[in-house]
Coordinates of N, CA and C in Angstrom, one line a residue:
M22 N 81.7 103.8 81.6 CA 82.2 103.7 82.9 C 82.9 102.4 83.1
R23 N 84.1 102.3 82.4 CA 84.9 101.1 82.5 C 85.7 101.0 83.8
P24 N 86.1 99.9 84.2 CA 87.0 99.8 85.3 C 88.3 100.5 85.1
P25 N 88.9 101.0 86.1 CA 90.2 101.7 86.0 C 91.3 100.7 85.6
A26 N 92.2 101.2 84.8 CA 93.4 100.4 84.5 C 94.4 100.4 85.7
N27 N 95.3 99.4 85.7 CA 96.2 99.3 86.9 C 96.9 100.6 87.1
H28 N 97.4 101.3 86.1 CA 98.2 102.5 86.3 C 97.2 103.6 86.8
E29 N 96.0 103.6 86.5 CA 95.0 104.6 87.0 C 94.7 104.3 88.5
V30 N 94.7 103.1 88.9 CA 94.5 102.8 90.3 C 95.6 103.4 91.2
D31 N 96.8 103.3 90.7 CA 97.9 103.9 91.4 C 97.8 105.4 91.6
M32 N 97.0 106.1 90.7 CA 96.9 107.5 90.8 C 95.7 108.0 91.7
L33 N 94.9 107.0 92.1 CA 93.8 107.3 93.0 C 94.3 107.8 94.4
K34 N 93.7 108.8 94.9 CA 94.1 109.3 96.3 C 93.3 108.5 97.3
E35 N 94.0 108.2 98.4 CA 93.3 107.5 99.5 C 92.1 108.4 100.0
G36 N 91.0 107.7 100.2 CA 89.8 108.5 100.7 C 89.0 109.0 99.5
G37 N 89.5 108.9 98.3 CA 88.8 109.4 97.1 C 87.7 108.5 96.7
A38 N 86.9 108.9 95.7 CA 85.7 108.2 95.3 C 86.0 107.7 93.8
L39 N 85.5 106.5 93.6 CA 85.6 105.9 92.2 C 84.2 105.5 91.8
V40 N 83.8 105.9 90.6 CA 82.5 105.5 90.1 C 82.7 104.7 88.9
S41 N 82.4 103.4 88.9 CA 82.7 102.5 87.8 C 81.9 101.2 87.9
F42 N 81.8 100.5 86.8 CA 81.3 99.1 86.8 C 82.5 98.2 86.9
I43 N 82.8 97.6 88.0 CA 84.0 96.8 88.1 C 83.9 95.4 87.8
Y44 N 82.7 94.8 87.9 CA 82.5 93.4 87.7 C 83.4 92.5 88.6
P45 N 83.1 92.4 89.8 CA 84.0 91.7 90.8 C 84.4 90.3 90.4
A46 N 83.6 89.5 89.7 CA 83.9 88.1 89.4 C 85.0 88.1 88.3
R47 N 85.1 89.2 87.5 CA 86.1 89.2 86.5 C 87.4 90.0 86.9
N48 N 87.3 90.7 87.9 CA 88.4 91.7 88.3 C 88.9 91.5 89.7
K49 N 89.1 90.3 90.2 CA 89.5 90.1 91.6 C 90.8 90.8 91.9
E50 N 91.8 90.8 91.0 CA 93.1 91.4 91.2 C 92.9 92.9 91.3
L51 N 92.0 93.5 90.5 CA 91.7 95.0 90.6 C 91.1 95.3 91.9
L52 N 90.1 94.5 92.4 CA 89.5 94.8 93.7 C 90.5 94.7 94.8
D53 N 91.4 93.7 94.7 CA 92.4 93.6 95.8 C 93.3 94.8 95.8
K54 N 93.6 95.4 94.7 CA 94.5 96.5 94.6 C 93.8 97.8 95.1
L55 N 92.5 97.9 94.9 CA 91.7 99.0 95.4 C 91.6 98.9 96.9

């Protein structure tokens, strides 16, 4: 259950669900994009 890649984040639908281990301390940019 890896964090999504940037191009995968773009494919997520608003209101959808994401199940992943994101590790917020390492992935601030990813969290901001989500």
